[in-house]
CSV table of C-alpha atoms in Angstrom, one decimal:
chain,number,residue,atom,x,y,z
B,286,MET,CA,89.4,256.2,76.4
B,287,THR,CA,86.9,258.0,73.9
B,288,GLU,CA,88.9,257.4,70.8
B,289,ALA,CA,89.4,253.3,72.2
B,290,GLY,CA,86.0,253.0,73.6
B,291,ARG,CA,85.1,251.4,76.7
B,292,ILE,CA,86.8,248.3,78.2
B,293,THR,CA,85.4,245.4,77.6
B,294,VAL,CA,87.7,242.4,78.6
B,295,ALA,CA,90.3,242.3,81.9
B,296,CYS,CA,93.3,239.8,82.2
B,297,LEU,CA,94.1,239.2,85.1
B,298,ASP,CA,97.2,237.4,86.6
B,299,LEU,CA,97.1,235.2,89.1
B,300,ALA,CA,99.4,233.9,91.9
B,301,GLY,CA,100.1,237.8,93.6
B,302,THR,CA,97.4,238.9,92.1
B,303,THR,CA,94.2,237.8,92.3
B,304,VAL,CA,95.4,235.1,94.5
B,305,ALA,CA,97.3,235.3,97.8
B,306,ASP,CA,100.8,233.8,97.0
B,307,GLY,CA,102.7,234.9,100.4
B,308,ASP,CA,106.0,232.7,99.7
B,309,ALA,CA,104.5,229.7,98.1
B,310,VAL,CA,105.6,230.1,94.3
B,311,GLU,CA,108.9,231.2,95.7
B,312,THR,CA,109.4,228.2,98.2
B,313,ALA,CA,108.3,225.7,95.9
B,314,PHE,CA,110.5,227.4,93.2
B,315,ALA,CA,114.1,227.0,96.4
B,316,GLU,CA,112.7,222.7,96.9
B,317,ALA,CA,112.6,222.5,93.2
B,318,ILE,CA,116.3,224.0,92.5
B,319,ALA,CA,117.3,221.7,95.6
B,320,ALA,CA,115.4,219.2,94.2
B,321,LEU,CA,118.2,218.9,91.7
B,322,GLY,CA,120.8,219.0,93.3
B,323,ILE,CA,121.8,222.9,94.1
B,324,ALA,CA,121.8,222.8,97.8
B,325,SER,CA,119.8,225.5,99.5
B,326,GLY,CA,122.2,227.8,101.9
B,327,THR,CA,124.6,228.1,98.6
B,328,ALA,CA,126.1,231.2,96.7
B,329,ALA,CA,124.8,229.2,93.4
B,330,HIS,CA,120.7,228.6,95.0
B,331,GLU,CA,120.7,232.7,95.9
B,332,ARG,CA,121.5,233.2,92.2
B,333,ALA,CA,118.8,230.5,91.2
B,334,MET,CA,116.5,232.5,93.3
B,335,ALA,CA,117.9,235.9,92.0
B,336,GLN,CA,116.8,234.6,88.7
B,337,VAL,CA,113.6,233.2,89.7
B,338,ARG,CA,112.8,236.7,91.5
B,339,ASP,CA,113.6,238.4,88.6
B,340,TRP,CA,111.6,236.6,85.9
B,341,ARG,CA,108.5,236.1,87.8
B,342,GLY,CA,105.4,236.3,85.8
B,343,ARG,CA,107.0,233.9,82.9
B,344,PRO,CA,105.5,230.4,82.5
B,345,LYS,CA,107.5,228.4,84.8
B,346,ILE,CA,108.9,226.0,82.7
B,347,GLU,CA,110.5,228.7,80.6
B,348,ILE,CA,112.0,230.2,84.8
B,349,PHE,CA,113.5,226.4,84.9
B,350,ARG,CA,115.3,226.3,80.7
B,351,ALA,CA,117.3,229.8,81.7
B,352,LEU,CA,118.5,228.1,85.3
B,353,PHE,CA,119.0,224.7,83.3
B,354,PRO,CA,120.5,225.9,79.9
B,355,GLY,CA,120.5,223.0,77.4
B,356,ASP,CA,118.9,220.4,80.0
B,357,GLU,CA,115.7,219.9,78.9
B,358,ALA,CA,115.3,216.9,80.9
B,359,ARG,CA,117.0,218.6,83.8
B,360,ALA,CA,114.4,222.5,83.2
B,361,ARG,CA,111.9,219.5,82.8
B,362,ALA,CA,112.1,217.7,86.3
B,363,ALA,CA,112.8,221.0,87.9
B,364,HIS,CA,109.2,221.9,86.7
B,365,LEU,CA,107.4,218.7,87.8
B,366,SER,CA,109.3,218.7,91.6
B,367,PHE,CA,108.0,222.6,91.4
B,368,GLU,CA,104.5,221.7,91.0
B,369,ARG,CA,104.6,218.4,93.5
B,370,ALA,CA,106.3,221.1,95.8
B,371,TYR,CA,103.8,223.8,95.2
B,372,ASP,CA,100.8,221.2,95.4
B,373,GLN,CA,102.1,220.2,99.2
B,374,ILE,CA,102.3,223.9,100.0
B,375,VAL,CA,98.4,224.0,99.1
B,376,ASP,CA,97.5,220.9,101.1
B,377,ARG,CA,99.0,222.5,104.3
B,378,ARG,CA,97.8,225.9,103.7
B,379,GLY,CA,95.3,226.0,101.0
B,380,VAL,CA,94.4,228.9,98.8
B,381,VAL,CA,92.6,232.1,99.5
B,382,PRO,CA,92.3,234.7,97.3
B,383,VAL,CA,93.8,238.5,97.6
B,384,PRO,CA,91.3,240.6,100.0
B,385,GLY,CA,89.1,242.0,97.5
B,386,ALA,CA,89.5,240.0,94.5
B,387,GLU,CA,86.1,238.3,94.5
B,388,THR,CA,84.8,241.4,94.8
B,389,ALA,CA,86.8,242.8,92.3
B,390,ILE,CA,85.6,240.1,89.6
B,391,GLU,CA,81.9,240.3,90.8
B,392,ARG,CA,82.4,244.3,89.6
B,393,LEU,CA,83.5,243.8,86.8
B,394,ALA,CA,80.8,240.9,85.7
B,395,GLY,CA,78.3,243.1,86.6
B,396,ALA,CA,79.3,245.6,84.7
B,397,GLY,CA,79.3,243.6,81.9
B,398,VAL,CA,83.0,243.3,81.7
B,399,ARG,CA,84.5,240.2,80.8
B,400,VAL,CA,87.3,238.2,82.9
B,401,CYS,CA,90.2,236.2,81.9
B,402,LEU,CA,92.6,234.9,84.2
B,403,ILE,CA,96.5,234.7,82.7
B,404,THR,CA,99.3,232.6,84.6
B,405,GLY,CA,102.4,230.6,84.1
B,406,PHE,CA,101.8,227.9,86.0
B,407,SER,CA,101.0,225.0,83.9
B,408,GLN,CA,97.5,223.8,82.8
B,409,ARG,CA,97.3,221.4,85.6
B,410,THR,CA,98.2,223.5,88.8
B,411,LEU,CA,95.7,227.0,86.8
B,412,GLY,CA,92.9,223.8,87.5
B,413,ARG,CA,94.3,223.0,90.8
B,414,ILE,CA,94.1,226.4,92.0
B,415,LEU,CA,90.7,227.2,90.6
B,416,ASP,CA,89.0,224.3,91.7
B,417,ALA,CA,90.7,225.1,95.3
B,418,LEU,CA,88.6,228.8,94.9
B,419,GLY,CA,85.3,227.4,93.1
B,420,TRP,CA,86.5,230.1,90.5
B,421,TRP,CA,85.5,228.2,87.5
B,422,ASP,CA,82.0,230.1,87.4
B,423,ARG,CA,83.6,233.2,88.4
B,424,VAL,CA,85.5,234.3,85.3
B,425,ASP,CA,84.6,233.8,81.3
B,426,LEU,CA,88.0,232.0,80.9
B,427,ALA,CA,92.1,230.8,82.3
B,428,LEU,CA,94.8,231.1,80.3
B,429,CYS,CA,98.1,229.9,80.8
B,430,PRO,CA,100.9,228.6,77.9
B,431,ASP,CA,100.5,226.0,75.8
B,432,GLU,CA,102.0,224.5,72.4
B,433,ASP,CA,100.6,227.2,70.8
B,434,ARG,CA,100.7,230.3,73.5
B,435,ARG,CA,103.9,232.0,74.9
B,436,GLY,CA,103.7,232.9,78.1
B,437,ARG,CA,104.5,236.4,79.4
B,438,PRO,CA,106.3,238.3,78.3
B,439,TRP,CA,104.5,237.6,74.8
B,440,PRO,CA,101.6,239.3,73.9
B,441,ASP,CA,100.3,235.9,73.1
B,442,LEU,CA,98.1,235.0,76.4
B,443,VAL,CA,96.7,238.7,76.3
B,444,LEU,CA,95.4,238.2,72.2
B,445,SER,CA,94.1,234.6,73.0
B,446,ALA,CA,91.8,236.2,75.6
B,447,ALA,CA,91.1,238.5,72.9
B,448,LEU,CA,90.2,236.4,70.3
B,449,ARG,CA,88.3,234.1,72.5
B,450,LEU,CA,86.1,236.8,74.2
B,451,HIS,CA,85.6,238.7,70.7
B,452,VAL,CA,87.3,241.5,71.9
B,453,ASP,CA,86.9,244.2,69.1
B,454,ASP,CA,89.9,246.3,69.6
B,455,VAL,CA,92.7,245.9,71.1
B,456,ARG,CA,92.5,248.7,73.5
B,457,HIS,CA,89.2,247.5,74.7
B,458,ILE,CA,91.7,245.6,76.8
B,459,ALA,CA,92.9,246.3,80.9
B,460,VAL,CA,95.7,244.6,82.0
B,461,CYS,CA,96.2,243.3,86.2
B,462,GLY,CA,99.4,242.1,87.5
B,463,ASP,CA,101.8,241.9,90.2
B,464,THR,CA,104.9,241.9,88.0
B,465,GLU,CA,107.0,243.6,84.5
B,466,ASN,CA,106.3,240.3,83.2
B,467,ASP,CA,102.6,241.0,83.1
B,468,ILE,CA,103.0,245.0,82.4
B,469,LEU,CA,104.8,243.8,79.0
B,470,ALA,CA,103.3,241.3,78.0
B,471,GLY,CA,100.0,243.4,78.2
B,472,ARG,CA,101.7,246.3,76.7
B,473,ARG,CA,102.5,243.9,74.0
B,474,ALA,CA,99.3,243.4,73.4
B,475,GLY,CA,97.9,246.7,73.0
B,476,ALA,CA,96.3,247.1,75.7
B,477,SER,CA,95.0,250.3,76.9
B,478,ILE,CA,95.4,249.5,80.6
B,479,THR,CA,98.4,247.8,82.4
B,480,ALA,CA,97.8,248.0,85.6
B,481,GLY,CA,100.2,247.0,88.4
B,482,VAL,CA,99.8,246.4,91.6
B,483,LEU,CA,101.9,245.6,94.8
B,484,THR,CA,100.3,242.3,96.7
B,485,GLY,CA,103.0,240.5,94.2
B,486,ALA,CA,106.6,240.1,93.1
B,487,HIS,CA,107.7,243.3,92.1
B,488,ASP,CA,107.8,246.9,93.8
B,489,ARG,CA,106.0,250.0,91.9
B,490,ASP,CA,109.3,251.4,90.3
B,491,ARG,CA,109.7,248.4,88.2
B,492,LEU,CA,106.0,247.9,87.4
B,493,LEU,CA,106.4,251.9,86.6
B,494,ARG,CA,110.0,251.0,84.2
B,495,ALA,CA,107.9,248.3,82.5
B,496,GLY,CA,105.4,250.9,81.2
B,497,ALA,CA,102.7,250.2,83.7
B,498,THR,CA,100.1,253.0,83.1
B,499,HIS,CA,98.8,252.8,86.6
B,500,VAL,CA,100.0,251.6,89.7
B,501,LEU,CA,97.4,249.8,92.6
B,502,PRO,CA,97.7,249.1,96.0
B,503,SER,CA,96.0,246.2,94.7
B,504,ILE,CA,93.5,244.3,92.7
B,505,ALA,CA,90.0,245.8,95.0
B,506,ASP,CA,91.2,249.0,93.0
B,507,PHE,CA,91.3,247.4,89.3
B,508,PRO,CA,87.6,247.9,89.5
B,509,ASP,CA,87.2,252.0,90.1
B,510,LEU,CA,89.8,252.5,86.9
B,511,VAL,CA,88.4,250.3,84.9
B,512,LEU,CA,84.9,251.4,85.0
B,513,THR,CA,86.1,255.3,85.3
B,514,ALA,CA,88.3,254.9,82.3
B,515,SER,CA,85.1,253.1,80.7
B,516,ASP,CA,83.5,256.4,81.7
B,517,GLY,CA,85.9,258.7,79.5
B,518,ALA,CA,87.2,260.1,82.4
B,519,HIS,CA,91.6,260.5,82.8
B,520,ASP,CA,92.2,260.6,86.4
B,521,ASP,CA,91.2,259.2,90.0
B,522,ASP,CA,92.9,260.9,92.9
B,523,THR,CA,92.7,257.4,94.5
B,524,LEU,CA,94.8,256.0,91.8
B,525,SER,CA,98.4,256.1,91.0
B,526,ALA,CA,99.3,257.2,87.3
B,527,ALA,CA,102.8,256.4,85.5
B,528,PRO,CA,103.8,259.5,84.5
B,529,GLY,CA,104.2,260.5,80.7
């Protein structure tokens, strides 16, 4: 880290990384797809859900556009069904952080690292989750895709965080997420750390293939990586670095 300097901004994914997902997102996708006429238990439904799993981390509306190509009205209807289904799941189950997530955010903030939450949810769903968790005051920024910002795997959200939080050098950014699209977005934005976690959608091999610099058990381990890197160290026996 001697050339890049210390980490000043951490971009953290939401569902599966800082917020415990369980099967909430996948269940909401399955219900939305079924509501649009692809019946649960059919081969078509299984194919659609396989694509959902493959594309996790991307904007939800983009996933529906891929499932219903050329049919914007159907994609938007599916996205609305998804948000309603997710709302109902939140109402039934509540929203809880991944164990250690709040402590991780506090440690980063305490060390002077500014924290941005990044998600593929809509602004409405993002706000609902932050309201439920009481996290508005815990983080410096929370971003989702909109008309001016593409979602992951493109670098727009990470670069928007860099601009909004006045980063001097993109190498001062660390990104953490549970999907290959989180990792790709961080790499394309020039972040010096792109850490995958094993609490969400994609496994270790997939995160490494996407270019993860490290794979961690959970977000709870992320501050050790960031703060050690900022101090100029390159290795830590408790962390798993990507080869090469």
